[in-house]
Amino acid sequence: MANVTVIGAQWGDEGKGKVVDWLASRADLVVRFQGGHNAGHTLVVGDQTYKLSLLPSGLVRGKMGIIGNGVVIDPEALLSEIDRVIGQGLKVSPETLRIAENAILILPLHGAIDRAREAARGEGKIGTTGRGIGPAYEDKVARRAIRVCDLAEPETLSFKLDELLLHHNTLLRGLGAPTFEKQALLDQLLALAPRILPYVEPVWERLDEARRAGKRILFEGAQAVMLDVDHGTYPFVTSSNTVAATAASGSGIGPSATGFVLGIAKAYCTRVGSGPFPSELFDDVGKLLGERGREFGTVTGRPRRCGWFDAAMVRQAVKVGGIQGIVMTKIDVLDGIPELKVCVGYRINGKKYTYLPAAMRAQAAAEPIYETFAGWSSSTKGARSYAELPAEAVKYIRRVEELIEAPVTLLSTGPERDDTIMMRDPFEG
Ligand code: GDP
Ligand code: IMO
Ligand code: MG
C-alpha cells in the first residue's frame, strides 16, 4: 500500500493544507518533516477556518499527527496553537499528537537574531517571517541546538544555554540588539517542559510499526521547492530542504517509504518576501489575482506578489523535487480573465533558457517567455468533476501538463474541503 508525500511546487502557499486535509480521510497518520511556524496552512471545513503552522493538517480529521525531527519547534508557539485549535473544537492530546524527541527547539533569541539581521540587511533583506527559523537551523548544523529531549535534562539545558548564549549574545551585541539572560531562558524552558514532554517519543519507532502494519502515512511538506535551501532561488529561500527526499530524513524512515510524491501548484503563481519572480505581474491582472485569490500571508499578513503560472519553474520543481503528480489549485481564480499567459522559459542577457540558472544576477535578470491562452467566461468554482469544466480550462490544464512533464492528478476548484476533482488516487500509486 502506497504512502503519499505532499510538497509545494512553487514558492509556498499553494494550498498544501487544503490538499493534506482532503487526502487525510484516506490516511492513518500525517507527518510534518521540515520547516516550523513559518508555515501557514489554511483549511476551510464548513463554517470553520483552521490556520495551522506546526500541527499536521490531518488533526482536523482526527488522524494521528506526528511532528518529525526535521521540524524546528517553537514550544510557546506550539502550545498556543494547540490551545487555539482546541478552542475551535479539535482534539489534541498525546493520543493524537506525537513529537520527535530529536527535533530542534526555537528559542526567543532565534527570533531576535532573525529580525535584527533582517533589519541590518536593509534593502537586501530576504523578507523572512522573523520567526527564528534560519538561526535555529544554523544552530542545528553547528551542533549547539537545544533539542526537545533536552527538556527532560535540566543539566543538559544549563550547559547548552551557556554555549548558545556565548555565541548569540556576541552576535546580538554586534547588531546593537538586546541580549538574553541565561536564568530567564532556563526558567522558561523548565516551565514549558511538563506541557511538551507528554507528547515526546522516538517517532521513528511508531512510523516503522505503522509501515510494517500496512498503515497509510501522509507526509505534509511546508514551504516549497523554489524555497528549498539547495534548489530554490538562493539566498531568497528558507533554511530547510523542502524536496520530497526530506520526508525520509526529516521523520526517520527510509526513502522507499515516502511513497507517491504529489506537488501542489496554483494555476498562477505567488511569492511572499524578496527574491526573483520572473512572471510577476505589476498590472491590474496581478491585482485581480491577489484580490480574488485572497493572497495575504497566513503568518505575517503581508500581501503576496502575484504573477502568471511559470511552467519552466514548475518543471524544474518536478525534476528536483521528485514530483510524480501535480495538484493544480485555485483554477477558479482565473475565471473570467479573457487572456491567460504561461511562462515557458526565460531570456537572460540575450540568451534563451528552459530553466532558471542558479546564479543570483542571472535569476534577477530573467525575462519571461510566454505562451498565450484564451481564458474562459463560465465558472469553475466548486466544480466537482472534469465534465463541469469549460473546454478552455481543460485545454489550459492539458498544455500545462505537457510543459511541466507531469500529470495533473487532482484539481482544486475552491477553498472548501470538497471543492476537489480527483483524476487518480495518489494512495494507489
Ligand atoms: P499552504 O501554505 O500551501 O497550505 O497554502 P495557504 O493555506 O497558505 O494558502 C492557500 C489559500 O488558498 C488558503 O486560504 C486556502 O483556503 C485557499 N485555497 C486552497 N485551494 C483553493 C482553491 O482551489 N480555490 C480557491 N479560491 N482558494 C483555495
Ligand atoms: P507555507 O508552508 C510562503 C518565505 C518567507 C521568506 C523566506 C524565508 O505556508 O507554504 P523564513 O522565515 O522561512 O526564514 O523566510 O521564505 N516563506 C514562505 N513563503 N509560504 C511559506 O510556508 C513560507 N515559509 C517561509 O516569506 O521569503
Ligand atoms: Mg501558507
JSON list of N, CA, C and O in Angstrom, two decimals, residues 152-173:
[
{"chain": "A", "resi": 152, "resn": "ALA", "atom": "N", "xyz": [13.96, 17.25, 29.26]},
{"chain": "A", "resi": 152, "resn": "ALA", "atom": "CA", "xyz": [13.90, 16.29, 30.38]},
{"chain": "A", "resi": 152, "resn": "ALA", "atom": "C", "xyz": [15.20, 16.28, 31.19]},
{"chain": "A", "resi": 152, "resn": "ALA", "atom": "O", "xyz": [15.30, 15.57, 32.18]},
{"chain": "A", "resi": 153, "resn": "GLU", "atom": "N", "xyz": [16.21, 17.03, 30.75]},
{"chain": "A", "resi": 153, "resn": "GLU", "atom": "CA", "xyz": [17.52, 17.02, 31.43]},
{"chain": "A", "resi": 153, "resn": "GLU", "atom": "C", "xyz": [17.96, 18.44, 31.76]},
{"chain": "A", "resi": 153, "resn": "GLU", "atom": "O", "xyz": [18.66, 19.08, 30.96]},
{"chain": "A", "resi": 154, "resn": "PRO", "atom": "N", "xyz": [17.59, 18.94, 32.95]},
{"chain": "A", "resi": 154, "resn": "PRO", "atom": "CA", "xyz": [17.93, 20.33, 33.29]},
{"chain": "A", "resi": 154, "resn": "PRO", "atom": "C", "xyz": [19.43, 20.63, 33.20]},
{"chain": "A", "resi": 154, "resn": "PRO", "atom": "O", "xyz": [19.81, 21.73, 32.78]},
{"chain": "A", "resi": 155, "resn": "GLU", "atom": "N", "xyz": [20.28, 19.64, 33.50]},
{"chain": "A", "resi": 155, "resn": "GLU", "atom": "CA", "xyz": [21.74, 19.90, 33.45]},
{"chain": "A", "resi": 155, "resn": "GLU", "atom": "C", "xyz": [22.18, 20.13, 32.00]},
{"chain": "A", "resi": 155, "resn": "GLU", "atom": "O", "xyz": [23.03, 20.97, 31.73]},
{"chain": "A", "resi": 156, "resn": "THR", "atom": "N", "xyz": [21.60, 19.33, 31.09]},
{"chain": "A", "resi": 156, "resn": "THR", "atom": "CA", "xyz": [21.95, 19.49, 29.67]},
{"chain": "A", "resi": 156, "resn": "THR", "atom": "C", "xyz": [21.50, 20.87, 29.18]},
{"chain": "A", "resi": 156, "resn": "THR", "atom": "O", "xyz": [22.24, 21.57, 28.48]},
{"chain": "A", "resi": 157, "resn": "LEU", "atom": "N", "xyz": [20.28, 21.24, 29.58]},
{"chain": "A", "resi": 157, "resn": "LEU", "atom": "CA", "xyz": [19.78, 22.56, 29.19]},
{"chain": "A", "resi": 157, "resn": "LEU", "atom": "C", "xyz": [20.72, 23.65, 29.67]},
{"chain": "A", "resi": 157, "resn": "LEU", "atom": "O", "xyz": [21.07, 24.57, 28.92]},
{"chain": "A", "resi": 158, "resn": "SER", "atom": "N", "xyz": [21.18, 23.51, 30.92]},
{"chain": "A", "resi": 158, "resn": "SER", "atom": "CA", "xyz": [22.02, 24.54, 31.52]},
{"chain": "A", "resi": 158, "resn": "SER", "atom": "C", "xyz": [23.33, 24.69, 30.75]},
{"chain": "A", "resi": 158, "resn": "SER", "atom": "O", "xyz": [23.73, 25.79, 30.38]},
{"chain": "A", "resi": 159, "resn": "PHE", "atom": "N", "xyz": [23.99, 23.56, 30.46]},
{"chain": "A", "resi": 159, "resn": "PHE", "atom": "CA", "xyz": [25.29, 23.74, 29.78]},
{"chain": "A", "resi": 159, "resn": "PHE", "atom": "C", "xyz": [25.13, 24.13, 28.32]},
{"chain": "A", "resi": 159, "resn": "PHE", "atom": "O", "xyz": [25.90, 24.92, 27.78]},
{"chain": "A", "resi": 160, "resn": "LYS", "atom": "N", "xyz": [24.04, 23.67, 27.67]},
{"chain": "A", "resi": 160, "resn": "LYS", "atom": "CA", "xyz": [23.84, 24.08, 26.28]},
{"chain": "A", "resi": 160, "resn": "LYS", "atom": "C", "xyz": [23.53, 25.58, 26.19]},
{"chain": "A", "resi": 160, "resn": "LYS", "atom": "O", "xyz": [23.93, 26.24, 25.23]},
{"chain": "A", "resi": 161, "resn": "LEU", "atom": "N", "xyz": [22.79, 26.07, 27.19]},
{"chain": "A", "resi": 161, "resn": "LEU", "atom": "CA", "xyz": [22.46, 27.51, 27.16]},
{"chain": "A", "resi": 161, "resn": "LEU", "atom": "C", "xyz": [23.73, 28.35, 27.28]},
{"chain": "A", "resi": 161, "resn": "LEU", "atom": "O", "xyz": [23.83, 29.42, 26.67]},
{"chain": "A", "resi": 162, "resn": "ASP", "atom": "N", "xyz": [24.72, 27.86, 28.06]},
{"chain": "A", "resi": 162, "resn": "ASP", "atom": "CA", "xyz": [25.99, 28.61, 28.18]},
{"chain": "A", "resi": 162, "resn": "ASP", "atom": "C", "xyz": [26.61, 28.81, 26.80]},
{"chain": "A", "resi": 162, "resn": "ASP", "atom": "O", "xyz": [27.01, 29.90, 26.43]},
{"chain": "A", "resi": 163, "resn": "GLU", "atom": "N", "xyz": [26.68, 27.70, 26.03]},
{"chain": "A", "resi": 163, "resn": "GLU", "atom": "CA", "xyz": [27.32, 27.79, 24.71]},
{"chain": "A", "resi": 163, "resn": "GLU", "atom": "C", "xyz": [26.49, 28.65, 23.74]},
{"chain": "A", "resi": 163, "resn": "GLU", "atom": "O", "xyz": [27.02, 29.47, 23.00]},
{"chain": "A", "resi": 164, "resn": "LEU", "atom": "N", "xyz": [25.16, 28.44, 23.81]},
{"chain": "A", "resi": 164, "resn": "LEU", "atom": "CA", "xyz": [24.28, 29.21, 22.92]},
{"chain": "A", "resi": 164, "resn": "LEU", "atom": "C", "xyz": [24.40, 30.71, 23.17]},
{"chain": "A", "resi": 164, "resn": "LEU", "atom": "O", "xyz": [24.49, 31.50, 22.24]},
{"chain": "A", "resi": 165, "resn": "LEU", "atom": "N", "xyz": [24.41, 31.07, 24.46]},
{"chain": "A", "resi": 165, "resn": "LEU", "atom": "CA", "xyz": [24.41, 32.50, 24.78]},
{"chain": "A", "resi": 165, "resn": "LEU", "atom": "C", "xyz": [25.75, 33.14, 24.47]},
{"chain": "A", "resi": 165, "resn": "LEU", "atom": "O", "xyz": [25.81, 34.30, 24.05]},
{"chain": "A", "resi": 166, "resn": "LEU", "atom": "N", "xyz": [26.82, 32.38, 24.66]},
{"chain": "A", "resi": 166, "resn": "LEU", "atom": "CA", "xyz": [28.14, 32.90, 24.30]},
{"chain": "A", "resi": 166, "resn": "LEU", "atom": "C", "xyz": [28.12, 33.31, 22.83]},
{"chain": "A", "resi": 166, "resn": "LEU", "atom": "O", "xyz": [28.57, 34.40, 22.46]},
{"chain": "A", "resi": 167, "resn": "HIS", "atom": "N", "xyz": [27.57, 32.43, 22.01]},
{"chain": "A", "resi": 167, "resn": "HIS", "atom": "CA", "xyz": [27.52, 32.69, 20.57]},
{"chain": "A", "resi": 167, "resn": "HIS", "atom": "C", "xyz": [26.54, 33.82, 20.23]},
{"chain": "A", "resi": 167, "resn": "HIS", "atom": "O", "xyz": [26.89, 34.80, 19.57]},
{"chain": "A", "resi": 168, "resn": "HIS", "atom": "N", "xyz": [25.30, 33.67, 20.69]},
{"chain": "A", "resi": 168, "resn": "HIS", "atom": "CA", "xyz": [24.25, 34.59, 20.22]},
{"chain": "A", "resi": 168, "resn": "HIS", "atom": "C", "xyz": [24.31, 35.97, 20.86]},
{"chain": "A", "resi": 168, "resn": "HIS", "atom": "O", "xyz": [24.00, 36.96, 20.19]},
{"chain": "A", "resi": 169, "resn": "ASN", "atom": "N", "xyz": [24.68, 36.04, 22.13]},
{"chain": "A", "resi": 169, "resn": "ASN", "atom": "CA", "xyz": [24.77, 37.37, 22.73]},
{"chain": "A", "resi": 169, "resn": "ASN", "atom": "C", "xyz": [25.88, 38.19, 22.09]},
{"chain": "A", "resi": 169, "resn": "ASN", "atom": "O", "xyz": [25.76, 39.41, 21.94]},
{"chain": "A", "resi": 170, "resn": "THR", "atom": "N", "xyz": [26.96, 37.51, 21.68]},
{"chain": "A", "resi": 170, "resn": "THR", "atom": "CA", "xyz": [28.05, 38.22, 20.99]},
{"chain": "A", "resi": 170, "resn": "THR", "atom": "C", "xyz": [27.50, 38.84, 19.70]},
{"chain": "A", "resi": 170, "resn": "THR", "atom": "O", "xyz": [27.74, 40.01, 19.40]},
{"chain": "A", "resi": 171, "resn": "LEU", "atom": "N", "xyz": [26.72, 38.03, 18.98]},
{"chain": "A", "resi": 171, "resn": "LEU", "atom": "CA", "xyz": [26.14, 38.48, 17.71]},
{"chain": "A", "resi": 171, "resn": "LEU", "atom": "C", "xyz": [25.13, 39.61, 17.94]},
{"chain": "A", "resi": 171, "resn": "LEU", "atom": "O", "xyz": [25.14, 40.64, 17.25]},
{"chain": "A", "resi": 172, "resn": "LEU", "atom": "N", "xyz": [24.25, 39.41, 18.94]},
{"chain": "A", "resi": 172, "resn": "LEU", "atom": "CA", "xyz": [23.22, 40.42, 19.22]},
{"chain": "A", "resi": 172, "resn": "LEU", "atom": "C", "xyz": [23.85, 41.75, 19.61]},
{"chain": "A", "resi": 172, "resn": "LEU", "atom": "O", "xyz": [23.41, 42.82, 19.17]},
{"chain": "A", "resi": 173, "resn": "ARG", "atom": "N", "xyz": [24.92, 41.69, 20.43]},
{"chain": "A", "resi": 173, "resn": "ARG", "atom": "CA", "xyz": [25.61, 42.93, 20.82]},
{"chain": "A", "resi": 173, "resn": "ARG", "atom": "C", "xyz": [26.14, 43.64, 19.58]},
{"chain": "A", "resi": 173, "resn": "ARG", "atom": "O", "xyz": [25.98, 44.85, 19.42]}
]
